[in-house]
GROMACS .gro file of C-alpha atoms in nm:
model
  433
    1UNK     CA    1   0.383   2.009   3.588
    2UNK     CA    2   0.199   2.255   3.764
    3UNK     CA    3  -0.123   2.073   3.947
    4UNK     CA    4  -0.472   2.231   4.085
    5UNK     CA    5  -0.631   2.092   4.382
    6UNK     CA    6  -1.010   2.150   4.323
    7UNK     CA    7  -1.163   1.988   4.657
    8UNK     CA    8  -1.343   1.671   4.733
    9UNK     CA    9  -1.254   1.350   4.575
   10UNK     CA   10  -1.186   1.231   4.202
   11UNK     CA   11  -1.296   1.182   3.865
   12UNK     CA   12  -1.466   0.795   3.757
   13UNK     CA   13  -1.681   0.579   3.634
   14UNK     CA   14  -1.776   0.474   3.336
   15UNK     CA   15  -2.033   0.205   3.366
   16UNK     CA   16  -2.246  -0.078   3.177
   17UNK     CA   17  -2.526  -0.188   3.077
   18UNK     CA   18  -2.843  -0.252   2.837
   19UNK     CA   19  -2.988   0.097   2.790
   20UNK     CA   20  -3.319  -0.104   2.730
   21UNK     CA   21  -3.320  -0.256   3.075
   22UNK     CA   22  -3.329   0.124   3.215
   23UNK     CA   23  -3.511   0.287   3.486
   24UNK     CA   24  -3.688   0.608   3.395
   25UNK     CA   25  -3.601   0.759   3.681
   26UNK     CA   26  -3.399   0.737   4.044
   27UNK     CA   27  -3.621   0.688   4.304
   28UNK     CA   28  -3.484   0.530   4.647
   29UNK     CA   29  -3.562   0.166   4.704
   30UNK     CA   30  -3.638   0.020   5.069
   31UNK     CA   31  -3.399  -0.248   5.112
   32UNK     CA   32  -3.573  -0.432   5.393
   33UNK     CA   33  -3.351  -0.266   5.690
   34UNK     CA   34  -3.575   0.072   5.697
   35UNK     CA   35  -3.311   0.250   5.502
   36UNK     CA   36  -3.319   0.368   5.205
   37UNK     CA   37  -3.099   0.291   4.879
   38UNK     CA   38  -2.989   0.558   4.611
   39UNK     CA   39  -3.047   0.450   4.275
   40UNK     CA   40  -2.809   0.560   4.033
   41UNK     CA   41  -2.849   0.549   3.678
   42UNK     CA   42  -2.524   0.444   3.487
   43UNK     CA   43  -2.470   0.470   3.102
   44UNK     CA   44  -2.171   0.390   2.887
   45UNK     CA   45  -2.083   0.230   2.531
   46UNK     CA   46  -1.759   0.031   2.492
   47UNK     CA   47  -1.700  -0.323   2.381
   48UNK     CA   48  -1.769  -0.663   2.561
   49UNK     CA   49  -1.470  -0.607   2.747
   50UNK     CA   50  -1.527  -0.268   2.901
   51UNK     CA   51  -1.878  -0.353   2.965
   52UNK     CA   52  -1.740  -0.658   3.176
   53UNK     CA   53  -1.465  -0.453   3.328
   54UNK     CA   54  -1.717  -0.162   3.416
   55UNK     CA   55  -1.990  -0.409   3.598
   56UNK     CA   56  -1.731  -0.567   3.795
   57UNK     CA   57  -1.580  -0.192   3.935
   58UNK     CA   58  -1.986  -0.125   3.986
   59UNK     CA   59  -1.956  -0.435   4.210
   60UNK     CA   60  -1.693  -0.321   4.401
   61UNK     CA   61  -1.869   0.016   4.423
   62UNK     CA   62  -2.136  -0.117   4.553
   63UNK     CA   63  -1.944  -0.357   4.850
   64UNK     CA   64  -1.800  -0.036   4.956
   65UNK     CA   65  -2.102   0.205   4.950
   66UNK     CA   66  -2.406  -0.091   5.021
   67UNK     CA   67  -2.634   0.214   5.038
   68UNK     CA   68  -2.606   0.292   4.704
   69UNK     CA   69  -2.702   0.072   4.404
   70UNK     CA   70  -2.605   0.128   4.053
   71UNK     CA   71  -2.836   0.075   3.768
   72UNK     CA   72  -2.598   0.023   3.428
   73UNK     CA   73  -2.737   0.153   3.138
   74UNK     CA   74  -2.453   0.020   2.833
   75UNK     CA   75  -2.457  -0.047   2.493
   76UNK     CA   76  -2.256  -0.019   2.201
   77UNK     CA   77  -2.181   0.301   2.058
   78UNK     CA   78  -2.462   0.310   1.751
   79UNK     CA   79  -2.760   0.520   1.846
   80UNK     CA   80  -2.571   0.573   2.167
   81UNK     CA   81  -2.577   0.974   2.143
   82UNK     CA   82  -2.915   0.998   1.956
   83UNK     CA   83  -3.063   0.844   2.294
   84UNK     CA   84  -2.883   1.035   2.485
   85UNK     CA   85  -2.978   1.379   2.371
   86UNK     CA   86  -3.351   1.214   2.335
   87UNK     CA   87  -3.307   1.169   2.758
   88UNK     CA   88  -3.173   1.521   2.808
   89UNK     CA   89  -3.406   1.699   2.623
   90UNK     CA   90  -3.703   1.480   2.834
   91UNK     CA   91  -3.564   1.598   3.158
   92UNK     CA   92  -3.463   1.150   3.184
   93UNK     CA   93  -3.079   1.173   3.142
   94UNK     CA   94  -2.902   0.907   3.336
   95UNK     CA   95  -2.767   1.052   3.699
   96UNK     CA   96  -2.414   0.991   3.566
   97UNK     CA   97  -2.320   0.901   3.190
   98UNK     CA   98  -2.023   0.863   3.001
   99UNK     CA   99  -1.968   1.138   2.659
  100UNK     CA  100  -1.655   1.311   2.408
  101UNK     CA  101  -1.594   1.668   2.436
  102UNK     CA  102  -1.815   1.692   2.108
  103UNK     CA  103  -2.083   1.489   2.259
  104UNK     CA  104  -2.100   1.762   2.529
  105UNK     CA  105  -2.053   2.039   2.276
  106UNK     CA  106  -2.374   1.932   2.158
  107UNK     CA  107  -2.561   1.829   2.439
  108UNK     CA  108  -2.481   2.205   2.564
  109UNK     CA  109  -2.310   2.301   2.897
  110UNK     CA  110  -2.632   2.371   3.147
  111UNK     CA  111  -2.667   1.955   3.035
  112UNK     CA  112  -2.385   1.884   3.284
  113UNK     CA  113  -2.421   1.937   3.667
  114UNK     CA  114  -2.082   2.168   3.746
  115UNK     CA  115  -1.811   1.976   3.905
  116UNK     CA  116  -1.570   2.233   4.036
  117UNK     CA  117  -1.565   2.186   4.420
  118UNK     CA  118  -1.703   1.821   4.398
  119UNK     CA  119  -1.426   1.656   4.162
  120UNK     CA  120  -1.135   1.577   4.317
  121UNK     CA  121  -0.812   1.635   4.083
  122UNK     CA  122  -0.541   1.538   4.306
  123UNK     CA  123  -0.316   1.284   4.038
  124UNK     CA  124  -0.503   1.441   3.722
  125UNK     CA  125  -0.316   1.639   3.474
  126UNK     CA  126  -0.457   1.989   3.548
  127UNK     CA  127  -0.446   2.137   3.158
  128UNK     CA  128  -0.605   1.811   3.047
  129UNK     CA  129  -0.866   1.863   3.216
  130UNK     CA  130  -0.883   2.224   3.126
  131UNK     CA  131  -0.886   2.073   2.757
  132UNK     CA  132  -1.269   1.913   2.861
  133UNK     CA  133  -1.395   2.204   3.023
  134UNK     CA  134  -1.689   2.393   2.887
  135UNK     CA  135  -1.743   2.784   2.950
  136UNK     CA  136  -1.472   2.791   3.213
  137UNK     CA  137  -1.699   2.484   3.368
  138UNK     CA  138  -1.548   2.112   3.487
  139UNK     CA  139  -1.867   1.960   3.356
  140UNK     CA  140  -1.656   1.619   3.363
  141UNK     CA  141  -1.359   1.378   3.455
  142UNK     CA  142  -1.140   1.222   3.175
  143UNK     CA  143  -1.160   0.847   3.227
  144UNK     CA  144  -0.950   0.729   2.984
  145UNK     CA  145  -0.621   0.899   2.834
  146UNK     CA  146  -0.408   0.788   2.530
  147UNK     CA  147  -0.054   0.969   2.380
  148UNK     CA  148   0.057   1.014   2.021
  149UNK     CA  149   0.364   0.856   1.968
  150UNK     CA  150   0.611   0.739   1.723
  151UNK     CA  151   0.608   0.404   1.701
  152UNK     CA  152   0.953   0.217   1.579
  153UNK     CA  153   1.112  -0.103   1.487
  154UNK     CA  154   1.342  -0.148   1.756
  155UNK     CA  155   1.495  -0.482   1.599
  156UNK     CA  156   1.535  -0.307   1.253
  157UNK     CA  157   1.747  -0.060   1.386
  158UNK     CA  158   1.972  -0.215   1.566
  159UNK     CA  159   2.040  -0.440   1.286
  160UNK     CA  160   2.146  -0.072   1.138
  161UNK     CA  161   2.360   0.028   1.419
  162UNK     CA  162   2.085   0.328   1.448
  163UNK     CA  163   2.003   0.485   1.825
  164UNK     CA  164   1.573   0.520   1.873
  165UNK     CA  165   1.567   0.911   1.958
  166UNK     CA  166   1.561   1.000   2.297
  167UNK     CA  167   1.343   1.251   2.474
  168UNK     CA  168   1.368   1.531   2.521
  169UNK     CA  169   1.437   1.548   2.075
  170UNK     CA  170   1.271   1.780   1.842
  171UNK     CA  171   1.126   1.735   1.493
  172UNK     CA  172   1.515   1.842   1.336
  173UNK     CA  173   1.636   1.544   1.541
  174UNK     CA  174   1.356   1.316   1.400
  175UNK     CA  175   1.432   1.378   1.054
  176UNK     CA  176   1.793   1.265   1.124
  177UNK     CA  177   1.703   0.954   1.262
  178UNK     CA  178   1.511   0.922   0.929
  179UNK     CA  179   1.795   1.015   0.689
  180UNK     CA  180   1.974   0.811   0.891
  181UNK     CA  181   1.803   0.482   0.863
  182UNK     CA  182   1.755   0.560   0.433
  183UNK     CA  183   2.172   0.565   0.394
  184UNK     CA  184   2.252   0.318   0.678
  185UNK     CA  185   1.990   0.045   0.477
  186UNK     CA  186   2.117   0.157   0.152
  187UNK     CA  187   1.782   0.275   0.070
  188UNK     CA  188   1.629  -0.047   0.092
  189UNK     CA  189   1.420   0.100   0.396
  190UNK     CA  190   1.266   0.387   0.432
  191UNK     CA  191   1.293   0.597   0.783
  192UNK     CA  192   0.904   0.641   0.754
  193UNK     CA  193   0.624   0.665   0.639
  194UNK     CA  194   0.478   1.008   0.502
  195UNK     CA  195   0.276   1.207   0.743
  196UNK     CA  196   0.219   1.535   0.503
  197UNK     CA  197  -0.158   1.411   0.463
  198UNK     CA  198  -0.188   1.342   0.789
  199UNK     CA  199  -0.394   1.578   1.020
  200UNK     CA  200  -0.335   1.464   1.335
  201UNK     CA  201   0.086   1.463   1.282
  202UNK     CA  202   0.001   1.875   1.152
  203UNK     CA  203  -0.187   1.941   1.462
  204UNK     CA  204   0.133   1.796   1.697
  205UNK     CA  205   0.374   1.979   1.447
  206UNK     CA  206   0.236   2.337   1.484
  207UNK     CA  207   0.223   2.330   1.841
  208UNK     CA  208   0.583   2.193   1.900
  209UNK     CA  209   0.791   2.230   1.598
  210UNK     CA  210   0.631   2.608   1.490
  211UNK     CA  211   0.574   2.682   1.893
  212UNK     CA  212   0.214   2.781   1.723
  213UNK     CA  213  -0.099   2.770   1.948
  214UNK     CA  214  -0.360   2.477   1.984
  215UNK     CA  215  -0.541   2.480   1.636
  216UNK     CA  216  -0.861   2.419   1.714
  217UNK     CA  217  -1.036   2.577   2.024
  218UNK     CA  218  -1.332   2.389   2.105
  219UNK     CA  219  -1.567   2.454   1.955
  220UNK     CA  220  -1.692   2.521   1.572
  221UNK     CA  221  -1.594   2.768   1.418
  222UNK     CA  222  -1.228   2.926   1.501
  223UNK     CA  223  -0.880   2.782   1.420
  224UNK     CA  224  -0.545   3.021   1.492
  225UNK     CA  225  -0.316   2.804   1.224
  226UNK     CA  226  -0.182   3.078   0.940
  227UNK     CA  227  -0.041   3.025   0.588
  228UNK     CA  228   0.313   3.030   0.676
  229UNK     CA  229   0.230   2.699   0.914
  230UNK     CA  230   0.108   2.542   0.672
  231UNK     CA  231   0.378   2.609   0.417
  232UNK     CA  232   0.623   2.475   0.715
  233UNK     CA  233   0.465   2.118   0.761
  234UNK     CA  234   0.426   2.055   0.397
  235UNK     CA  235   0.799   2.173   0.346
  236UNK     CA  236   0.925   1.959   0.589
  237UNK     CA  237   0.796   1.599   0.459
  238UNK     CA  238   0.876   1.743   0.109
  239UNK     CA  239   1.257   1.779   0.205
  240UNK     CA  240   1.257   1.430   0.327
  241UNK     CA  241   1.086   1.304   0.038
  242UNK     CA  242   1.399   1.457  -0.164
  243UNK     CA  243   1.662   1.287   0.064
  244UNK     CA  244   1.467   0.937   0.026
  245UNK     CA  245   1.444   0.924   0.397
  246UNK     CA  246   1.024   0.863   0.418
  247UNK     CA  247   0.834   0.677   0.175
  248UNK     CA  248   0.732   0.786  -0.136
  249UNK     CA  249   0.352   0.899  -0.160
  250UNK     CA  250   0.216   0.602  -0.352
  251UNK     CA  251   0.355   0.348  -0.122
  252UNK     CA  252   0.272   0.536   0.219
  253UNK     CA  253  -0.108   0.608   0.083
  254UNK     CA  254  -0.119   0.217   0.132
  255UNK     CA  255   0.022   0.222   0.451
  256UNK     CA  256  -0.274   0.186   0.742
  257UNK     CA  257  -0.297   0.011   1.186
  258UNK     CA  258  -0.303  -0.281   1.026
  259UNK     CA  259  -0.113  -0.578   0.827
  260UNK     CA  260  -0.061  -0.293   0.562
  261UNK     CA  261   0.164  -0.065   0.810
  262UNK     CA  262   0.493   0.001   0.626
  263UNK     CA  263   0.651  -0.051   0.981
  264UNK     CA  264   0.507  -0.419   0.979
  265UNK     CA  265   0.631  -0.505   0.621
  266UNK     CA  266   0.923  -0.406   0.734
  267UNK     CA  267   0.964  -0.092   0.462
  268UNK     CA  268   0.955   0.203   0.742
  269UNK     CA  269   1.153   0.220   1.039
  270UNK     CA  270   0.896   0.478   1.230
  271UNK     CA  271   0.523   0.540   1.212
  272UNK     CA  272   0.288   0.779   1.420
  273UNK     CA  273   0.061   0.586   1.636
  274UNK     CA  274  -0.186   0.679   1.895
  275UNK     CA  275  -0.015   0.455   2.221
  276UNK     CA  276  -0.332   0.262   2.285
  277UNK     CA  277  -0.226   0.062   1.928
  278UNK     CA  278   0.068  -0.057   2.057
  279UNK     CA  279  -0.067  -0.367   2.147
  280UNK     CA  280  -0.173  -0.444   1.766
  281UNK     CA  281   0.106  -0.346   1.614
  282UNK     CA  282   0.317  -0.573   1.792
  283UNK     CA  283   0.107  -0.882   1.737
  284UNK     CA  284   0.162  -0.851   1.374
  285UNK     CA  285   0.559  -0.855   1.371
  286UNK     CA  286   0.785  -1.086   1.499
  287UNK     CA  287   1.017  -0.782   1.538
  288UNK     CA  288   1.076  -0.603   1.907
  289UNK     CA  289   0.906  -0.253   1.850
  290UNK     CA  290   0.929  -0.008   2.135
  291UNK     CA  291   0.765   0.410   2.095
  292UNK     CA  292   0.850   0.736   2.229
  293UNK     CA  293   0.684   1.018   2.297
  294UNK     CA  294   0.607   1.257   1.997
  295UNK     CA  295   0.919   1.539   1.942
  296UNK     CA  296   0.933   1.843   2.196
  297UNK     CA  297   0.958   2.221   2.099
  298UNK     CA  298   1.318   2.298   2.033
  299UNK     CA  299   1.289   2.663   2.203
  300UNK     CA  300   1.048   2.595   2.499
  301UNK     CA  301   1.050   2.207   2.556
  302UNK     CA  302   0.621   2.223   2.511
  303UNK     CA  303   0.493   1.887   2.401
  304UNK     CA  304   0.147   1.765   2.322
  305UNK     CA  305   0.016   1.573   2.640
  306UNK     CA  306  -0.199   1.281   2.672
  307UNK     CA  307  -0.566   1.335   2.533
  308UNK     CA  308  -0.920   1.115   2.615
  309UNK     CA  309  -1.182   1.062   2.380
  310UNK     CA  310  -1.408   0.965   2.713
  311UNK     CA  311  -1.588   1.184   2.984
  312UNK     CA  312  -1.791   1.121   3.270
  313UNK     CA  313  -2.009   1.411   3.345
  314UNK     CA  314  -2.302   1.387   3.594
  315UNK     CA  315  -2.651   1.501   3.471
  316UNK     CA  316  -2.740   1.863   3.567
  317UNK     CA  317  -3.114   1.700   3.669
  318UNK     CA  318  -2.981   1.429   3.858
  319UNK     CA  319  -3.172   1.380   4.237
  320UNK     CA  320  -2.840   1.269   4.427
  321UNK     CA  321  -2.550   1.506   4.329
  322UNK     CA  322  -2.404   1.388   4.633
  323UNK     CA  323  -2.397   1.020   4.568
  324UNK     CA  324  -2.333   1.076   4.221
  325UNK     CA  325  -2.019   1.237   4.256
  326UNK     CA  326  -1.898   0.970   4.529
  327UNK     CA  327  -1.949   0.754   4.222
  328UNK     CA  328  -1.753   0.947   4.002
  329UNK     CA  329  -1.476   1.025   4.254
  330UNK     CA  330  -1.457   0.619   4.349
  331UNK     CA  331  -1.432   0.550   3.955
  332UNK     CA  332  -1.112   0.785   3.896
  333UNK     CA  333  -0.950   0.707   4.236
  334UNK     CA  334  -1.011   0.378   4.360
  335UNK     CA  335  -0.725   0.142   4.309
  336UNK     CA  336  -0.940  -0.208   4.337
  337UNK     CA  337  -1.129  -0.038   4.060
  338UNK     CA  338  -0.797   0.068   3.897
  339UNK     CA  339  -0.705  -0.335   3.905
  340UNK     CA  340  -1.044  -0.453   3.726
  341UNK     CA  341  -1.117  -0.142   3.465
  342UNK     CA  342  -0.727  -0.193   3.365
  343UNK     CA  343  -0.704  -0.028   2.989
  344UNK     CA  344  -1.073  -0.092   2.855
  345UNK     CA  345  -1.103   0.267   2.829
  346UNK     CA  346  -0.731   0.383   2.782
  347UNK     CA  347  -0.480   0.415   3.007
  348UNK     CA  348  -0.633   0.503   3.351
  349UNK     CA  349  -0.676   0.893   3.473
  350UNK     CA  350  -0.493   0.928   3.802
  351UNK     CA  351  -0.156   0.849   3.890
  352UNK     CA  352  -0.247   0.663   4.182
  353UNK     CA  353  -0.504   0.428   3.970
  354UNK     CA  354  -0.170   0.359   3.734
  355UNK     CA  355   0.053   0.260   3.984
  356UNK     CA  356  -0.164   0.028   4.112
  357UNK     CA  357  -0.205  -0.110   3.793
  358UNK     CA  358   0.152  -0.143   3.739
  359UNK     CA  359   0.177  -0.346   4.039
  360UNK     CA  360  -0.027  -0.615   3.915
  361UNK     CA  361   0.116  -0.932   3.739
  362UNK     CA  362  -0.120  -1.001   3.482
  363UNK     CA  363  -0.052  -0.643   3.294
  364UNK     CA  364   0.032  -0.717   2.959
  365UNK     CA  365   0.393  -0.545   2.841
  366UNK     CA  366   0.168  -0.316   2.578
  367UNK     CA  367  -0.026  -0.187   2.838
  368UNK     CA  368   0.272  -0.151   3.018
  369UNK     CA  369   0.450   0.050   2.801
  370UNK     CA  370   0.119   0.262   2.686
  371UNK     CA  371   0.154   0.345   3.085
  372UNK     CA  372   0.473   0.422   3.107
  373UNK     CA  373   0.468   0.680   2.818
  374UNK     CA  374   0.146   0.833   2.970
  375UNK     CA  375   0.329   0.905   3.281
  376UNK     CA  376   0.641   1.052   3.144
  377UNK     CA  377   0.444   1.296   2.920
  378UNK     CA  378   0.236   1.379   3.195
  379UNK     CA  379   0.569   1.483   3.351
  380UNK     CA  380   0.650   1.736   3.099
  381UNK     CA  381   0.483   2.108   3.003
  382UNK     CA  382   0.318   2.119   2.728
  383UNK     CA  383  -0.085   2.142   2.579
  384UNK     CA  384  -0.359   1.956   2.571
  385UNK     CA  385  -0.526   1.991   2.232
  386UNK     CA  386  -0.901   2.013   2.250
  387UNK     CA  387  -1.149   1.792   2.136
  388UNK     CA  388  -1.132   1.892   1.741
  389UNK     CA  389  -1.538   1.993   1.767
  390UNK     CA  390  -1.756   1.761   1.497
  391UNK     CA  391  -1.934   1.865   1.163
  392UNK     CA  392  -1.861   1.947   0.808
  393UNK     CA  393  -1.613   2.208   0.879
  394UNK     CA  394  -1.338   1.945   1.045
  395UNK     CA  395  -1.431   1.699   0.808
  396UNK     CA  396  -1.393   1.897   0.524
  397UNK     CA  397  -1.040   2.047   0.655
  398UNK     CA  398  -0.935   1.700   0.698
  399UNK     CA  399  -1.039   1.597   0.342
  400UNK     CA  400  -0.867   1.896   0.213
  401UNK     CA  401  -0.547   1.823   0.412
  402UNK     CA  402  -0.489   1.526   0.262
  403UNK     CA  403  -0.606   1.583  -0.093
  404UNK     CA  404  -0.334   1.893  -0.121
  405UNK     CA  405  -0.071   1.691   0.078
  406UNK     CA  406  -0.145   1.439  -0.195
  407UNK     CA  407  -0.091   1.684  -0.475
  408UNK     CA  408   0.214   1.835  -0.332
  409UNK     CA  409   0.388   1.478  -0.324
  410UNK     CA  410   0.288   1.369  -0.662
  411UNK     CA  411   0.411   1.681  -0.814
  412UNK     CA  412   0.127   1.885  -0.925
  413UNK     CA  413   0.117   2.169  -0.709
  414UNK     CA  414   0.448   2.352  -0.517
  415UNK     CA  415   0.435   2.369  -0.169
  416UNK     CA  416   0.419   2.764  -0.174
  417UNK     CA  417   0.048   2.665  -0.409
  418UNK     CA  418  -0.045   2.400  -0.187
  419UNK     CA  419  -0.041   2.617   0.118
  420UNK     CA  420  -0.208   2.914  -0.034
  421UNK     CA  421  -0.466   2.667  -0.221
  422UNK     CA  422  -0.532   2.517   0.169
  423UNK     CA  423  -0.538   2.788   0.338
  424UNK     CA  424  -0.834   2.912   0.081
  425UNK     CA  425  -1.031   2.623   0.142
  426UNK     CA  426  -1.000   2.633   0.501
  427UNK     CA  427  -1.120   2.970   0.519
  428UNK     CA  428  -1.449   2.891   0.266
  429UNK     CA  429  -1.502   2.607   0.484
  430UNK     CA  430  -1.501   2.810   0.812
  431UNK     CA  431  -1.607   3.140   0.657
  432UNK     CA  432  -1.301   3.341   0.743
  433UNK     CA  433  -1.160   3.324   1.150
   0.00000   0.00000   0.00000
């Protein structure tokens, strides 16, 4: 994988604590010794966990840097982005704060202070973070990164004499394993579930079975998916609804992460994931599962790489750009960090945070494996697909999705109707490209 070297140091920190206990602003504090201490405002949502995680990496911060303090701002995520936008707009945004690509959509670029030159990318995938730029800008760092995958039941086929595929594979090779698992069982189980409702399994699908671009740019209004794609991923789950190799539509609309999965009541041998749920899964089965990366573009080899849902962007009115991006650089780098923010926002950003991490003995083998397939993908060429941008046009395309997949399965509509009938509602939704 090709990388970019941007210049200082690295991408971090995503920290905690009660937004109410804020300060309003960052003046320096005199600690006593005739110096002066930076004050850096710190806000983040997460669970229990993270926030615990992200105070102790503050702490460690702090040992290292003693003239700089950190003031955590966290909270859960309700009301976090209301506040947020309340604090921008007031000229009182925390110095550093954590965000989603949408988040920053909304919040608007000039929100950000511009980190090209000041985040260091060394160990970062370079078109990931492309995939959180704004306007050409690195207005943040990812902090957290998780991989689709297809998760499978590693005891169940064995018992079948069945191989797990085997990178690099394509989606042809995946159906095979799924036809394959249908006659080997006698039909008793299926291969998997059925994704044809499923938007984020289209999104993966154009871009490495149809070699199509990223769907959604980032932002609103634009998508670059045609008619024919469409027609494609509906066509393939309907053939393997006709060879009995994925389940059929009434029994895989109850399938969900939970007790529910198909995979867990043992009915499907393979089910899409995001890697992060490994962990879950798992608990739930006495079976060994084990996942692999999503399938690879037969003509090019592209793959989908690893996404974040998390940011850390520093605050375009911040008073210590300096300090604040020693912060951010310490939380994407720093291996004693690495060691106490483990996974509490996904798996970590640089490769020299998840080595460390490796190295440790109280890693759980979840984590480990959500790791593992992070680094391998990371490995490979492929795209990262934006943040699919908020609001009633994605929702609605996602409703619509599913409600024509759902038609197409039960019968009522062809897949030639079903992809015309989509592709019209896309296009009322987003007004035409």
């Amino acid at each position: 994988m090709k990388r970019k070297t941007w210049s200082i140091a690295v991408l971090s920190a995503v920290l905690l604590t009660l937004s109410a206990c804020s300060n309003s602003g960052t003046e320096n504090a005199d600690t006593g010794s005739g110096k002066e201490t930076v004050e850096l405002r710190f806000a983040w949502w997460g669970s229990e966990d993270r926030h615990t995680a992200t105070l102790e990496a503050i702490k460690i911060f702090e040992e290292k840097n003693p003239g700089i303090k950190i003031l955590p701002e966290y909270s859960g995520f309700d009301g976090y982005e209301s506040k947020l936008q309340a604090q921008v707009a007031g000229n009182s945004a925390p110095d550093l704060f954590q965000s989603t690509g949408d988040i920053n959509n909304r919040l608007g670029v000039d929100a950000m202070l511009p980190l090209d030159g000041v985040l260091d990318t060394k160990g970062m995938n370079e078109t990931t973070m492309e995939s959180v730029a704004m306007d050409g800008k690195t207005v943040g760092a990812y902090i957290g990164l998780a991989a689709d995958a297809y998760l499978y039941d590693k005891t169940l086929l064995d018992s079948l004499g069945v191989e797990p595929p085997k990178p690099p594979y394509t989606w042809d090779d995946l159906a095979a394993k799924f036809k394959e698992v249908s006659e080997k069982s006698g039909g008793k189980v299926y291969g998997a579930v059925d994704s044809s409702v499923a938007f984020d399994v289209f999104k993966i699908f154009g871009v490495t079975a149809l070699d199509a671009p990223e769907p959604f740019p980032n932002d609103t209004k634009s998508y670059t998916f045609t008619e024919d794609q469409i027609k494609a991923y509906y066509q393939y789950w309907a053939d393997l609804r006709a060879a009995n190799a994925v389940a059929p539509p009434d029994l895989s609309a109850t399938s969900d992460d939970s007790a529910n999965s198909l995979i867990v009541k043992g009915k499907a041998a393979f089910v899409p994931i995001a890697s992060s749920s490994f962990s879950r899964f798992q608990s739930q089965t006495k079976n060994t599962l084990d996942m692999v990366m999503m399938p690879q573009s037969a003509s090019t080899g592209r793959t989908v790489l690893p996404g974040t849902s998390q940011v850390l962007s520093i605050s375009a009115t911040t008073k210590h750009p300096e300090e604040a991006a020693k912060f951010l650089n310490f939380f994407v780098h720093d291996t004693d960090a690495a060691k106490v923010l483990k996974t509490t926002r996904g798996v970590l950003p640089t490769e020299e945070q998840r080595e460390a991490l490796l190295s440790t003995a109280d890693l759980s083998e979840g984590d480990k494996k959500n790791i593992d397939l992070i680094q391998a993908i990371n490995k490979l060429e492929g795209v990262a697909i934006s943040f699919p941008p908020s609001g009633p046009q994605i929702l609605n395309w996602k409703g619509s999705i599913e409600k024509v997949g759902q038609e197409i399965a039960f019968g009522k509509i062809s897949v030639d109707e079903g992809a015309k009938k989509l592709m019209n509602e896309v296009n009322a939704v987003f007004g035409g490209k």
